[in-house]
PDB file of C-alpha atoms and ligand atoms in Angstrom:
ATOM      1  CA  MET A   1     112.757  75.740 138.320  1.00  0.00           C
ATOM      2  CA  ALA A   2     112.612  73.875 135.064  1.00  0.00           C
ATOM      3  CA  GLU A   3     114.705  75.547 132.294  1.00  0.00           C
ATOM      4  CA  LYS A   4     112.492  77.488 129.877  1.00  0.00           C
ATOM      5  CA  ARG A   5     111.900  75.858 126.500  1.00  0.00           C
ATOM      6  CA  TRP A   6     113.394  77.638 123.462  1.00  0.00           C
ATOM      7  CA  ILE A   7     111.792  77.189 119.969  1.00  0.00           C
ATOM      8  CA  ALA A   8     113.929  77.665 116.866  1.00  0.00           C
ATOM      9  CA  GLU A   9     113.038  78.774 113.477  1.00  0.00           C
ATOM     10  CA  THR A  10     114.518  76.097 111.243  1.00  0.00           C
ATOM     11  CA  LEU A  11     113.702  77.519 107.832  1.00  0.00           C
ATOM     12  CA  PHE A  12     117.276  78.604 107.365  1.00  0.00           C
ATOM     13  CA  ASP A  13     118.958  75.456 108.566  1.00  0.00           C
ATOM     14  CA  PRO A  14     120.462  74.838 105.057  1.00  0.00           C
ATOM     15  CA  GLU A  15     122.231  78.304 105.478  1.00  0.00           C
ATOM     16  CA  GLY A  16     123.473  77.278 108.852  1.00  0.00           C
ATOM     17  CA  PHE A  17     121.381  79.980 110.635  1.00  0.00           C
ATOM     18  CA  ARG A  18     118.679  79.808 113.390  1.00  0.00           C
ATOM     19  CA  MET A  19     116.651  82.310 115.344  1.00  0.00           C
ATOM     20  CA  THR A  20     115.211  81.026 118.602  1.00  0.00           C
ATOM     21  CA  PHE A  21     112.364  82.296 120.901  1.00  0.00           C
ATOM     22  CA  LYS A  22     112.287  81.775 124.510  1.00  0.00           C
ATOM     23  CA  VAL A  23     108.888  80.245 125.350  1.00  0.00           C
ATOM     24  CA  GLU A  24     106.986  81.740 128.261  1.00  0.00           C
ATOM     25  CA  LYS A  25     104.008  79.410 127.696  1.00  0.00           C
ATOM     26  CA  VAL A  26     102.937  76.983 124.877  1.00  0.00           C
ATOM     27  CA  LEU A  27      99.348  77.924 124.148  1.00  0.00           C
ATOM     28  CA  TYR A  28      98.589  75.288 121.483  1.00  0.00           C
ATOM     29  CA  GLU A  29     100.626  72.603 119.840  1.00  0.00           C
ATOM     30  CA  LEU A  30      99.390  70.115 117.337  1.00  0.00           C
ATOM     31  CA  GLN A  31     100.538  67.886 114.451  1.00  0.00           C
ATOM     32  CA  THR A  32      97.642  68.575 112.051  1.00  0.00           C
ATOM     33  CA  GLU A  33      97.127  66.445 108.910  1.00  0.00           C
ATOM     34  CA  HIS A  34      99.114  69.156 107.027  1.00  0.00           C
ATOM     35  CA  GLN A  35     101.870  70.518 109.342  1.00  0.00           C
ATOM     36  CA  HIS A  36     103.204  70.940 112.762  1.00  0.00           C
ATOM     37  CA  LEU A  37     101.591  73.950 114.511  1.00  0.00           C
ATOM     38  CA  VAL A  38     102.803  75.554 117.623  1.00  0.00           C
ATOM     39  CA  LEU A  39     101.503  78.776 119.219  1.00  0.00           C
ATOM     40  CA  PHE A  40     103.422  80.133 122.135  1.00  0.00           C
ATOM     41  CA  GLN A  41     103.929  83.262 124.203  1.00  0.00           C
ATOM     42  CA  ASN A  42     107.189  85.227 123.999  1.00  0.00           C
ATOM     43  CA  LYS A  43     108.080  87.952 126.271  1.00  0.00           C
ATOM     44  CA  PHE A  44     108.961  90.562 123.505  1.00  0.00           C
ATOM     45  CA  PHE A  45     106.960  89.332 120.413  1.00  0.00           C
ATOM     46  CA  GLY A  46     103.759  88.337 122.270  1.00  0.00           C
ATOM     47  CA  LYS A  47     101.961  85.372 120.697  1.00  0.00           C
ATOM     48  CA  VAL A  48     104.068  83.675 118.041  1.00  0.00           C
ATOM     49  CA  LEU A  49     102.672  81.072 115.539  1.00  0.00           C
ATOM     50  CA  MET A  50     105.073  78.703 113.943  1.00  0.00           C
ATOM     51  CA  LEU A  51     104.197  76.119 111.211  1.00  0.00           C
ATOM     52  CA  ASP A  52     106.740  73.438 110.425  1.00  0.00           C
ATOM     53  CA  GLY A  53     109.469  75.543 112.139  1.00  0.00           C
ATOM     54  CA  CYS A  54     108.721  78.669 110.206  1.00  0.00           C
ATOM     55  CA  THR A  55     107.544  81.963 111.883  1.00  0.00           C
ATOM     56  CA  GLN A  56     104.144  82.827 110.567  1.00  0.00           C
ATOM     57  CA  VAL A  57     102.749  85.722 112.621  1.00  0.00           C
ATOM     58  CA  THR A  58     103.610  87.545 115.880  1.00  0.00           C
ATOM     59  CA  THR A  59     101.426  89.989 117.840  1.00  0.00           C
ATOM     60  CA  LYS A  60     104.367  92.527 117.905  1.00  0.00           C
ATOM     61  CA  ASP A  61     105.071  92.990 114.169  1.00  0.00           C
ATOM     62  CA  GLU A  62     102.094  91.326 112.280  1.00  0.00           C
ATOM     63  CA  PHE A  63     101.020  94.717 111.099  1.00  0.00           C
ATOM     64  CA  VAL A  64     103.970  95.309 108.868  1.00  0.00           C
ATOM     65  CA  TYR A  65     103.255  92.269 106.723  1.00  0.00           C
ATOM     66  CA  HIS A  66      99.394  92.338 106.840  1.00  0.00           C
ATOM     67  CA  GLU A  67      99.252  96.074 105.889  1.00  0.00           C
ATOM     68  CA  MET A  68     101.845  95.798 102.983  1.00  0.00           C
ATOM     69  CA  MET A  69     100.267  92.653 101.585  1.00  0.00           C
ATOM     70  CA  THR A  70      96.893  94.211 101.346  1.00  0.00           C
ATOM     71  CA  HIS A  71      96.805  98.101 100.974  1.00  0.00           C
ATOM     72  CA  VAL A  72      99.586  98.068  98.244  1.00  0.00           C
ATOM     73  CA  PRO A  73      97.676  96.001  95.663  1.00  0.00           C
ATOM     74  CA  ILE A  74      94.286  97.175  96.586  1.00  0.00           C
ATOM     75  CA  LEU A  75      95.107 100.912  96.406  1.00  0.00           C
ATOM     76  CA  ALA A  76      97.299 100.450  93.377  1.00  0.00           C
ATOM     77  CA  HIS A  77      94.393  98.721  91.537  1.00  0.00           C
ATOM     78  CA  GLY A  78      91.987 101.458  92.598  1.00  0.00           C
ATOM     79  CA  ASN A  79      88.702  99.682  91.900  1.00  0.00           C
ATOM     80  CA  VAL A  80      88.679  96.324  93.814  1.00  0.00           C
ATOM     81  CA  ARG A  81      85.444  94.459  94.287  1.00  0.00           C
ATOM     82  CA  GLU A  82      86.535  90.768  94.743  1.00  0.00           C
ATOM     83  CA  VAL A  83      89.595  89.592  96.659  1.00  0.00           C
ATOM     84  CA  LEU A  84      90.940  86.082  96.899  1.00  0.00           C
ATOM     85  CA  ILE A  85      93.252  85.217  99.840  1.00  0.00           C
ATOM     86  CA  ILE A  86      95.157  81.853  99.485  1.00  0.00           C
ATOM     87  CA  GLY A  87      96.259  80.675 102.861  1.00  0.00           C
ATOM     88  CA  GLY A  88      95.934  83.390 105.500  1.00  0.00           C
ATOM     89  CA  GLY A  89      94.307  81.161 108.045  1.00  0.00           C
ATOM     90  CA  ASP A  90      95.080  83.405 110.977  1.00  0.00           C
ATOM     91  CA  CYS A  91      92.876  86.002 109.223  1.00  0.00           C
ATOM     92  CA  GLY A  92      95.294  88.973 109.717  1.00  0.00           C
ATOM     93  CA  ILE A  93      95.289  89.620 105.932  1.00  0.00           C
ATOM     94  CA  ALA A  94      91.384  89.414 105.740  1.00  0.00           C
ATOM     95  CA  GLU A  95      91.130  91.913 108.577  1.00  0.00           C
ATOM     96  CA  GLU A  96      93.140  94.507 106.642  1.00  0.00           C
ATOM     97  CA  VAL A  97      91.396  93.809 103.353  1.00  0.00           C
ATOM     98  CA  LEU A  98      87.933  94.349 104.926  1.00  0.00           C
ATOM     99  CA  LYS A  99      88.966  97.849 105.973  1.00  0.00           C
ATOM    100  CA  HIS A 100      88.259  98.776 102.307  1.00  0.00           C
ATOM    101  CA  LYS A 101      84.489  99.368 102.398  1.00  0.00           C
ATOM    102  CA  SER A 102      84.242  99.408  98.536  1.00  0.00           C
ATOM    103  CA  ILE A 103      85.202  95.629  98.461  1.00  0.00           C
ATOM    104  CA  LYS A 104      82.203  93.472  97.951  1.00  0.00           C
ATOM    105  CA  ARG A 105      83.525  90.031  98.852  1.00  0.00           C
ATOM    106  CA  VAL A 106      86.626  88.446 100.381  1.00  0.00           C
ATOM    107  CA  THR A 107      87.140  84.712  99.764  1.00  0.00           C
ATOM    108  CA  GLN A 108      89.786  83.026 101.976  1.00  0.00           C
ATOM    109  CA  VAL A 109      90.978  79.588 100.946  1.00  0.00           C
ATOM    110  CA  GLU A 110      92.984  77.967 103.839  1.00  0.00           C
ATOM    111  CA  ILE A 111      94.062  74.331 103.596  1.00  0.00           C
ATOM    112  CA  ASP A 112      94.227  73.670 107.352  1.00  0.00           C
ATOM    113  CA  ALA A 113      90.980  74.109 109.390  1.00  0.00           C
ATOM    114  CA  SER A 114      93.105  73.993 112.593  1.00  0.00           C
ATOM    115  CA  VAL A 115      94.732  77.283 111.779  1.00  0.00           C
ATOM    116  CA  VAL A 116      91.437  79.000 111.423  1.00  0.00           C
ATOM    117  CA  GLU A 117      89.877  77.374 114.521  1.00  0.00           C
ATOM    118  CA  PHE A 118      92.626  78.138 116.842  1.00  0.00           C
ATOM    119  CA  SER A 119      93.014  81.604 115.492  1.00  0.00           C
ATOM    120  CA  LYS A 120      89.348  82.277 116.571  1.00  0.00           C
ATOM    121  CA  GLU A 121      90.519  81.692 120.150  1.00  0.00           C
ATOM    122  CA  HIS A 122      94.109  83.052 120.015  1.00  0.00           C
ATOM    123  CA  PHE A 123      93.961  85.861 117.473  1.00  0.00           C
ATOM    124  CA  PRO A 124      90.500  87.423 118.165  1.00  0.00           C
ATOM    125  CA  GLU A 125      91.819  90.758 117.110  1.00  0.00           C
ATOM    126  CA  PHE A 126      91.833  89.360 113.468  1.00  0.00           C
ATOM    127  CA  THR A 127      88.999  86.795 113.539  1.00  0.00           C
ATOM    128  CA  LYS A 128      86.364  88.678 115.454  1.00  0.00           C
ATOM    129  CA  PRO A 129      85.913  91.533 112.920  1.00  0.00           C
ATOM    130  CA  VAL A 130      86.458  89.172 110.058  1.00  0.00           C
ATOM    131  CA  PHE A 131      83.827  86.540 110.908  1.00  0.00           C
ATOM    132  CA  LYS A 132      81.401  89.317 111.770  1.00  0.00           C
ATOM    133  CA  ASP A 133      81.706  90.826 108.296  1.00  0.00           C
ATOM    134  CA  LYS A 134      79.068  89.441 105.835  1.00  0.00           C
ATOM    135  CA  ARG A 135      81.553  90.036 102.942  1.00  0.00           C
ATOM    136  CA  PHE A 136      83.926  87.409 104.296  1.00  0.00           C
ATOM    137  CA  GLU A 137      83.735  83.719 103.219  1.00  0.00           C
ATOM    138  CA  SER A 138      86.005  81.151 104.625  1.00  0.00           C
ATOM    139  CA  VAL A 139      86.746  78.137 102.479  1.00  0.00           C
ATOM    140  CA  ILE A 140      88.837  75.180 103.687  1.00  0.00           C
ATOM    141  CA  ASP A 141      90.545  73.703 100.692  1.00  0.00           C
ATOM    142  CA  ASP A 142      93.876  73.422  98.896  1.00  0.00           C
ATOM    143  CA  GLY A 143      94.488  76.689  97.237  1.00  0.00           C
ATOM    144  CA  MET A 144      95.672  74.940  94.170  1.00  0.00           C
ATOM    145  CA  LYS A 145      92.469  72.836  93.826  1.00  0.00           C
ATOM    146  CA  TYR A 146      90.359  76.020  94.458  1.00  0.00           C
ATOM    147  CA  VAL A 147      91.965  78.252  91.769  1.00  0.00           C
ATOM    148  CA  ALA A 148      91.826  75.394  89.287  1.00  0.00           C
ATOM    149  CA  LYS A 149      88.088  75.023  89.520  1.00  0.00           C
ATOM    150  CA  THR A 150      86.445  78.267  90.825  1.00  0.00           C
ATOM    151  CA  ASP A 151      84.099  80.107  88.541  1.00  0.00           C
ATOM    152  CA  ARG A 152      84.674  83.303  90.613  1.00  0.00           C
ATOM    153  CA  ARG A 153      86.803  86.091  89.174  1.00  0.00           C
ATOM    154  CA  PHE A 154      89.073  88.286  91.380  1.00  0.00           C
ATOM    155  CA  ASP A 155      90.458  91.788  91.033  1.00  0.00           C
ATOM    156  CA  VAL A 156      93.267  91.045  93.666  1.00  0.00           C
ATOM    157  CA  ILE A 157      94.761  87.614  94.685  1.00  0.00           C
ATOM    158  CA  ILE A 158      96.820  87.606  97.810  1.00  0.00           C
ATOM    159  CA  VAL A 159      98.907  84.465  98.321  1.00  0.00           C
ATOM    160  CA  ASP A 160      99.519  84.513 102.046  1.00  0.00           C
ATOM    161  CA  SER A 161     101.142  81.081 102.105  1.00  0.00           C
ATOM    162  CA  THR A 162     103.800  79.258 104.112  1.00  0.00           C
ATOM    163  CA  ASP A 163     107.191  78.774 102.470  1.00  0.00           C
ATOM    164  CA  PRO A 164     107.747  76.458  99.438  1.00  0.00           C
ATOM    165  CA  MET A 165     107.673  73.174 101.381  1.00  0.00           C
ATOM    166  CA  GLY A 166     104.964  70.788 102.621  1.00  0.00           C
ATOM    167  CA  PRO A 167     101.519  72.003 101.673  1.00  0.00           C
ATOM    168  CA  GLY A 168     102.669  75.433 100.561  1.00  0.00           C
ATOM    169  CA  LYS A 169     105.114  74.138  97.906  1.00  0.00           C
ATOM    170  CA  ILE A 170     102.463  73.921  95.208  1.00  0.00           C
ATOM    171  CA  LEU A 171     101.642  77.594  95.728  1.00  0.00           C
ATOM    172  CA  PHE A 172     105.037  78.562  94.159  1.00  0.00           C
ATOM    173  CA  SER A 173     104.443  76.582  90.931  1.00  0.00           C
ATOM    174  CA  ASP A 174     103.760  77.627  87.328  1.00  0.00           C
ATOM    175  CA  LYS A 175     100.594  75.463  87.505  1.00  0.00           C
ATOM    176  CA  PHE A 176      99.268  77.449  90.442  1.00  0.00           C
ATOM    177  CA  TYR A 177     100.093  80.808  89.054  1.00  0.00           C
ATOM    178  CA  ALA A 178      98.501  79.969  85.605  1.00  0.00           C
ATOM    179  CA  ALA A 179      95.326  78.923  87.520  1.00  0.00           C
ATOM    180  CA  CYS A 180      95.423  82.261  89.422  1.00  0.00           C
ATOM    181  CA  LYS A 181      95.714  84.067  86.025  1.00  0.00           C
ATOM    182  CA  ARG A 182      92.697  82.101  84.855  1.00  0.00           C
ATOM    183  CA  CYS A 183      90.519  83.338  87.717  1.00  0.00           C
ATOM    184  CA  MET A 184      91.815  86.950  87.686  1.00  0.00           C
ATOM    185  CA  VAL A 185      89.723  89.877  86.265  1.00  0.00           C
ATOM    186  CA  LYS A 186      91.594  91.709  83.357  1.00  0.00           C
ATOM    187  CA  GLY A 187      93.958  94.203  84.862  1.00  0.00           C
ATOM    188  CA  GLY A 188      94.010  92.453  88.282  1.00  0.00           C
ATOM    189  CA  VAL A 189      96.965  92.107  90.565  1.00  0.00           C
ATOM    190  CA  MET A 190      98.436  89.074  92.364  1.00  0.00           C
ATOM    191  CA  VAL A 191     100.822  89.497  95.382  1.00  0.00           C
ATOM    192  CA  THR A 192     102.712  86.744  97.032  1.00  0.00           C
ATOM    193  CA  GLN A 193     104.674  86.028 100.198  1.00  0.00           C
ATOM    194  CA  ASN A 194     108.009  85.642  98.327  1.00  0.00           C
ATOM    195  CA  GLY A 195     110.612  85.148 101.105  1.00  0.00           C
ATOM    196  CA  VAL A 196     113.631  87.036 102.276  1.00  0.00           C
ATOM    197  CA  PRO A 197     115.922  87.731  99.292  1.00  0.00           C
ATOM    198  CA  ILE A 198     119.287  87.651 101.343  1.00  0.00           C
ATOM    199  CA  TYR A 199     118.498  83.994 102.256  1.00  0.00           C
ATOM    200  CA  GLN A 200     116.218  82.972  99.442  1.00  0.00           C
ATOM    201  CA  PRO A 201     117.546  84.741  96.362  1.00  0.00           C
ATOM    202  CA  GLU A 202     116.644  82.030  93.807  1.00  0.00           C
ATOM    203  CA  GLU A 203     113.008  81.806  95.268  1.00  0.00           C
ATOM    204  CA  LEU A 204     112.669  85.479  94.175  1.00  0.00           C
ATOM    205  CA  THR A 205     114.271  85.261  90.714  1.00  0.00           C
ATOM    206  CA  LYS A 206     112.451  82.015  89.867  1.00  0.00           C
ATOM    207  CA  GLY A 207     109.124  83.415  91.178  1.00  0.00           C
ATOM    208  CA  ILE A 208     109.367  86.529  89.032  1.00  0.00           C
ATOM    209  CA  SER A 209     110.333  84.478  86.012  1.00  0.00           C
ATOM    210  CA  LYS A 210     107.146  82.379  86.467  1.00  0.00           C
ATOM    211  CA  PHE A 211     105.083  85.639  86.760  1.00  0.00           C
ATOM    212  CA  LEU A 212     106.690  86.978  83.550  1.00  0.00           C
ATOM    213  CA  ARG A 213     105.596  83.833  81.695  1.00  0.00           C
ATOM    214  CA  LEU A 214     102.012  84.721  82.457  1.00  0.00           C
ATOM    215  CA  TRP A 215     101.679  88.540  83.065  1.00  0.00           C
ATOM    216  CA  ALA A 216     103.075  91.536  81.383  1.00  0.00           C
ATOM    217  CA  ASP A 217     104.590  92.905  84.578  1.00  0.00           C
ATOM    218  CA  GLY A 218     106.380  90.712  87.157  1.00  0.00           C
ATOM    219  CA  CYS A 219     108.373  92.242  90.024  1.00  0.00           C
ATOM    220  CA  CYS A 220     108.449  92.589  93.870  1.00  0.00           C
ATOM    221  CA  TYR A 221     108.206  95.225  96.503  1.00  0.00           C
ATOM    222  CA  VAL A 222     109.809  95.056  99.962  1.00  0.00           C
ATOM    223  CA  ALA A 223     109.087  95.660 103.626  1.00  0.00           C
ATOM    224  CA  ALA A 224     111.201  95.221 106.793  1.00  0.00           C
ATOM    225  CA  ILE A 225     109.576  92.716 109.063  1.00  0.00           C
ATOM    226  CA  PRO A 226     111.551  91.972 112.276  1.00  0.00           C
ATOM    227  CA  THR A 227     110.548  88.318 112.657  1.00  0.00           C
ATOM    228  CA  TYR A 228     111.024  87.396 109.048  1.00  0.00           C
ATOM    229  CA  VAL A 229     114.729  87.621 109.664  1.00  0.00           C
ATOM    230  CA  GLY A 230     117.206  88.834 107.047  1.00  0.00           C
ATOM    231  CA  GLY A 231     116.294  92.374 106.422  1.00  0.00           C
ATOM    232  CA  HIS A 232     113.884  93.034 103.537  1.00  0.00           C
ATOM    233  CA  MET A 233     111.094  90.586 102.833  1.00  0.00           C
ATOM    234  CA  ALA A 234     109.913  90.491  99.135  1.00  0.00           C
ATOM    235  CA  MET A 235     106.322  90.484  98.141  1.00  0.00           C
ATOM    236  CA  GLY A 236     105.807  89.155  94.630  1.00  0.00           C
ATOM    237  CA  TRP A 237     103.865  91.377  92.196  1.00  0.00           C
ATOM    238  CA  ALA A 238     102.230  90.195  89.074  1.00  0.00           C
ATOM    239  CA  THR A 239      99.736  92.051  86.819  1.00  0.00           C
ATOM    240  CA  ASP A 240      99.090  92.961  83.081  1.00  0.00           C
ATOM    241  CA  ASN A 241      98.846  96.633  84.015  1.00  0.00           C
ATOM    242  CA  LYS A 242     102.341  97.844  83.991  1.00  0.00           C
ATOM    243  CA  LYS A 243     101.348 101.382  85.313  1.00  0.00           C
ATOM    244  CA  LEU A 244     100.009 100.114  88.627  1.00  0.00           C
ATOM    245  CA  ARG A 245     103.424  99.934  90.463  1.00  0.00           C
ATOM    246  CA  HIS A 246     104.498 103.351  89.184  1.00  0.00           C
ATOM    247  CA  LEU A 247     101.502 105.362  90.413  1.00  0.00           C
ATOM    248  CA  PRO A 248     102.459 108.764  92.060  1.00  0.00           C
ATOM    249  CA  GLU A 249     102.052 109.176  95.689  1.00  0.00           C
ATOM    250  CA  LYS A 250      99.294 111.713  95.393  1.00  0.00           C
ATOM    251  CA  THR A 251      97.198 109.240  93.499  1.00  0.00           C
ATOM    252  CA  ILE A 252      97.592 106.658  96.276  1.00  0.00           C
ATOM    253  CA  ALA A 253      96.949 109.160  98.933  1.00  0.00           C
ATOM    254  CA  ALA A 254      93.759 110.326  97.263  1.00  0.00           C
ATOM    255  CA  ARG A 255      92.558 106.742  96.935  1.00  0.00           C
ATOM    256  CA  TYR A 256      93.435 106.052 100.560  1.00  0.00           C
ATOM    257  CA  ALA A 257      91.464 109.134 101.647  1.00  0.00           C
ATOM    258  CA  LYS A 258      88.538 108.031  99.616  1.00  0.00           C
ATOM    259  CA  ALA A 259      88.768 104.658 101.243  1.00  0.00           C
ATOM    260  CA  GLY A 260      88.302 106.280 104.564  1.00  0.00           C
ATOM    261  CA  GLY A 261      91.943 106.896 105.639  1.00  0.00           C
ATOM    262  CA  PHE A 262      91.746 104.207 108.274  1.00  0.00           C
ATOM    263  CA  SER A 263      94.634 103.968 110.749  1.00  0.00           C
ATOM    264  CA  THR A 264      97.851 102.093 109.840  1.00  0.00           C
ATOM    265  CA  LYS A 265     101.205 101.528 111.550  1.00  0.00           C
ATOM    266  CA  TYR A 266     103.490 100.779 108.680  1.00  0.00           C
ATOM    267  CA  TRP A 267     101.753 101.454 105.352  1.00  0.00           C
ATOM    268  CA  SER A 268     101.482 105.032 104.182  1.00  0.00           C
ATOM    269  CA  PRO A 269     101.228 106.507 100.726  1.00  0.00           C
ATOM    270  CA  ALA A 270     104.918 107.401 100.954  1.00  0.00           C
ATOM    271  CA  MET A 271     105.805 103.826 102.089  1.00  0.00           C
ATOM    272  CA  HIS A 272     103.683 102.491  99.348  1.00  0.00           C
ATOM    273  CA  ARG A 273     105.808 104.238  96.673  1.00  0.00           C
ATOM    274  CA  ALA A 274     109.108 103.595  98.477  1.00  0.00           C
ATOM    275  CA  ALA A 275     108.475  99.816  98.793  1.00  0.00           C
ATOM    276  CA  PHE A 276     109.017  99.524  95.056  1.00  0.00           C
ATOM    277  CA  ALA A 277     112.465 101.189  95.258  1.00  0.00           C
ATOM    278  CA  LEU A 278     114.491  98.008  95.563  1.00  0.00           C
ATOM    279  CA  PRO A 279     118.036  97.813  97.184  1.00  0.00           C
ATOM    280  CA  ARG A 280     120.498  97.066  94.323  1.00  0.00           C
ATOM    281  CA  PHE A 281     121.086  93.399  95.289  1.00  0.00           C
ATOM    282  CA  ILE A 282     117.317  92.709  95.164  1.00  0.00           C
ATOM    283  CA  GLN A 283     116.945  94.691  91.856  1.00  0.00           C
ATOM    284  CA  GLU A 284     119.646  92.563  90.401  1.00  0.00           C
ATOM    285  CA  LEU A 285     117.714  89.330  91.442  1.00  0.00           C
ATOM    286  CA  VAL A 286     114.592  90.731  89.759  1.00  0.00           C
ATOM    287  CA  ASP A 287     116.622  91.823  86.583  1.00  0.00           C
ATOM    288  CA  LYS A 288     117.911  88.181  86.332  1.00  0.00           C
ATOM    289  CA  ALA A 289     114.318  86.933  86.019  1.00  0.00           C
ATOM    290  CA  GLU A 290     113.210  86.095  82.525  1.00  0.00           C
ATOM    291  CA  ALA A 291     109.992  84.802  81.077  1.00  0.00           C
TER     292      ALA A 291
HETATM  293  N1  SAM B 301     102.416  85.424 107.002  1.00  0.00           N
HETATM  294  C1  SAM B 301     102.930  84.087 106.879  1.00  0.00           C
HETATM  295  C2  SAM B 301     104.208  84.133 106.133  1.00  0.00           C
HETATM  296  O1  SAM B 301     104.528  85.036 105.572  1.00  0.00           O
HETATM  297  O2  SAM B 301     104.729  82.976 106.141  1.00  0.00           O
HETATM  298  C3  SAM B 301     101.855  83.237 106.396  1.00  0.00           C
HETATM  299  C4  SAM B 301     100.689  83.082 107.306  1.00  0.00           C
HETATM  300  S1  SAM B 301      99.466  81.965 107.006  1.00  0.00           S
HETATM  301  C5  SAM B 301      99.295  81.309 108.615  1.00  0.00           C
HETATM  302  C6  SAM B 301     100.056  80.760 105.980  1.00  0.00           C
HETATM  303  C7  SAM B 301      98.871  79.741 105.763  1.00  0.00           C
HETATM  304  O3  SAM B 301      99.100  79.014 104.432  1.00  0.00           O
HETATM  305  C8  SAM B 301      98.873  78.622 106.764  1.00  0.00           C
HETATM  306  O4  SAM B 301      97.693  78.765 107.583  1.00  0.00           O
HETATM  307  C9  SAM B 301      98.884  77.303 105.938  1.00  0.00           C
HETATM  308  O5  SAM B 301      98.014  76.353 106.435  1.00  0.00           O
HETATM  309  C10 SAM B 301      98.392  77.840 104.621  1.00  0.00           C
HETATM  310  N2  SAM B 301      98.635  77.015 103.429  1.00  0.00           N
HETATM  311  C11 SAM B 301      99.749  76.313 103.126  1.00  0.00           C
HETATM  312  N3  SAM B 301      99.669  75.655 101.975  1.00  0.00           N
HETATM  313  C12 SAM B 301      98.413  75.846 101.517  1.00  0.00           C
HETATM  314  C13 SAM B 301      97.640  75.355 100.408  1.00  0.00           C
HETATM  315  N4  SAM B 301      98.178  74.550  99.463  1.00  0.00           N
HETATM  316  N5  SAM B 301      96.423  75.897 100.223  1.00  0.00           N
HETATM  317  C14 SAM B 301      95.868  76.791 101.118  1.00  0.00           C
HETATM  318  N6  SAM B 301      96.482  77.220 102.229  1.00  0.00           N
HETATM  319  C15 SAM B 301      97.769  76.645 102.476  1.00  0.00           C
END
């Protein structure tokens, strides 16, 4: 019997650390024009998508990241009509955003058509409801080019990107954030995939410094995502409305009830509030940030 293949996450090679998954079956593997893409079945995590050696989404724990990257900015804002998703080709983020019936349109700008296409086959739990929803628009483009030229304006911008390497690198730049600010409605919110602070401390501090050069409030909130190894994952937060991340739980709960109180597995009004209470070592990384 041939030895099973193991696939390693290589994002933390510079830190001398790897996490590996035993592969029950490779479902799809392709070197696209942008990145290496492998989707495989793992006994515990179910389907696992990796791009350029970085874990992107797994069936087992996708709900944590997808719920926290969407319901937090949308319910904190309180009156979202237009949402922009940069990246997000698996459509997990779009699926959560569309649960908010008050939202008029969700524009998803993904650079790699292959990610969207194979997700239609392998992640139907995300893509089916999304592509059926008339409010959803899928754009295949570089997120940087899109935000630099679009005449649309957005209440919430969700940067569901890969890590700052390859095609994702530009999505962590001052130039990109300035273009996001340009196409954001006054008082809007941007949230970003901002890595795992224990392994990527500078990424967090530098990112927040860039936010503070453009918005009145730059910070992060956290969630514990098993396959984004390293404890808390940081989600970047940027807005001119300093009050939004301090809203009381009862306000969030009332907005959630008004939005229909749809089922969630990680996000709750209490978790929403708690996510902004940062462990000391992460608060220190935030405090070091300067405009
Ligand atoms: N949840 C994952 C995480 O936290 O790492 C991200 C998932 S999603 C699959 C990331 C997507 O960003 C990928 O589909 C990738 O193709 C896309 N992407 C990378 N660089 C991009 C760019 N410059 N413009 C638009 N999409 C980009």
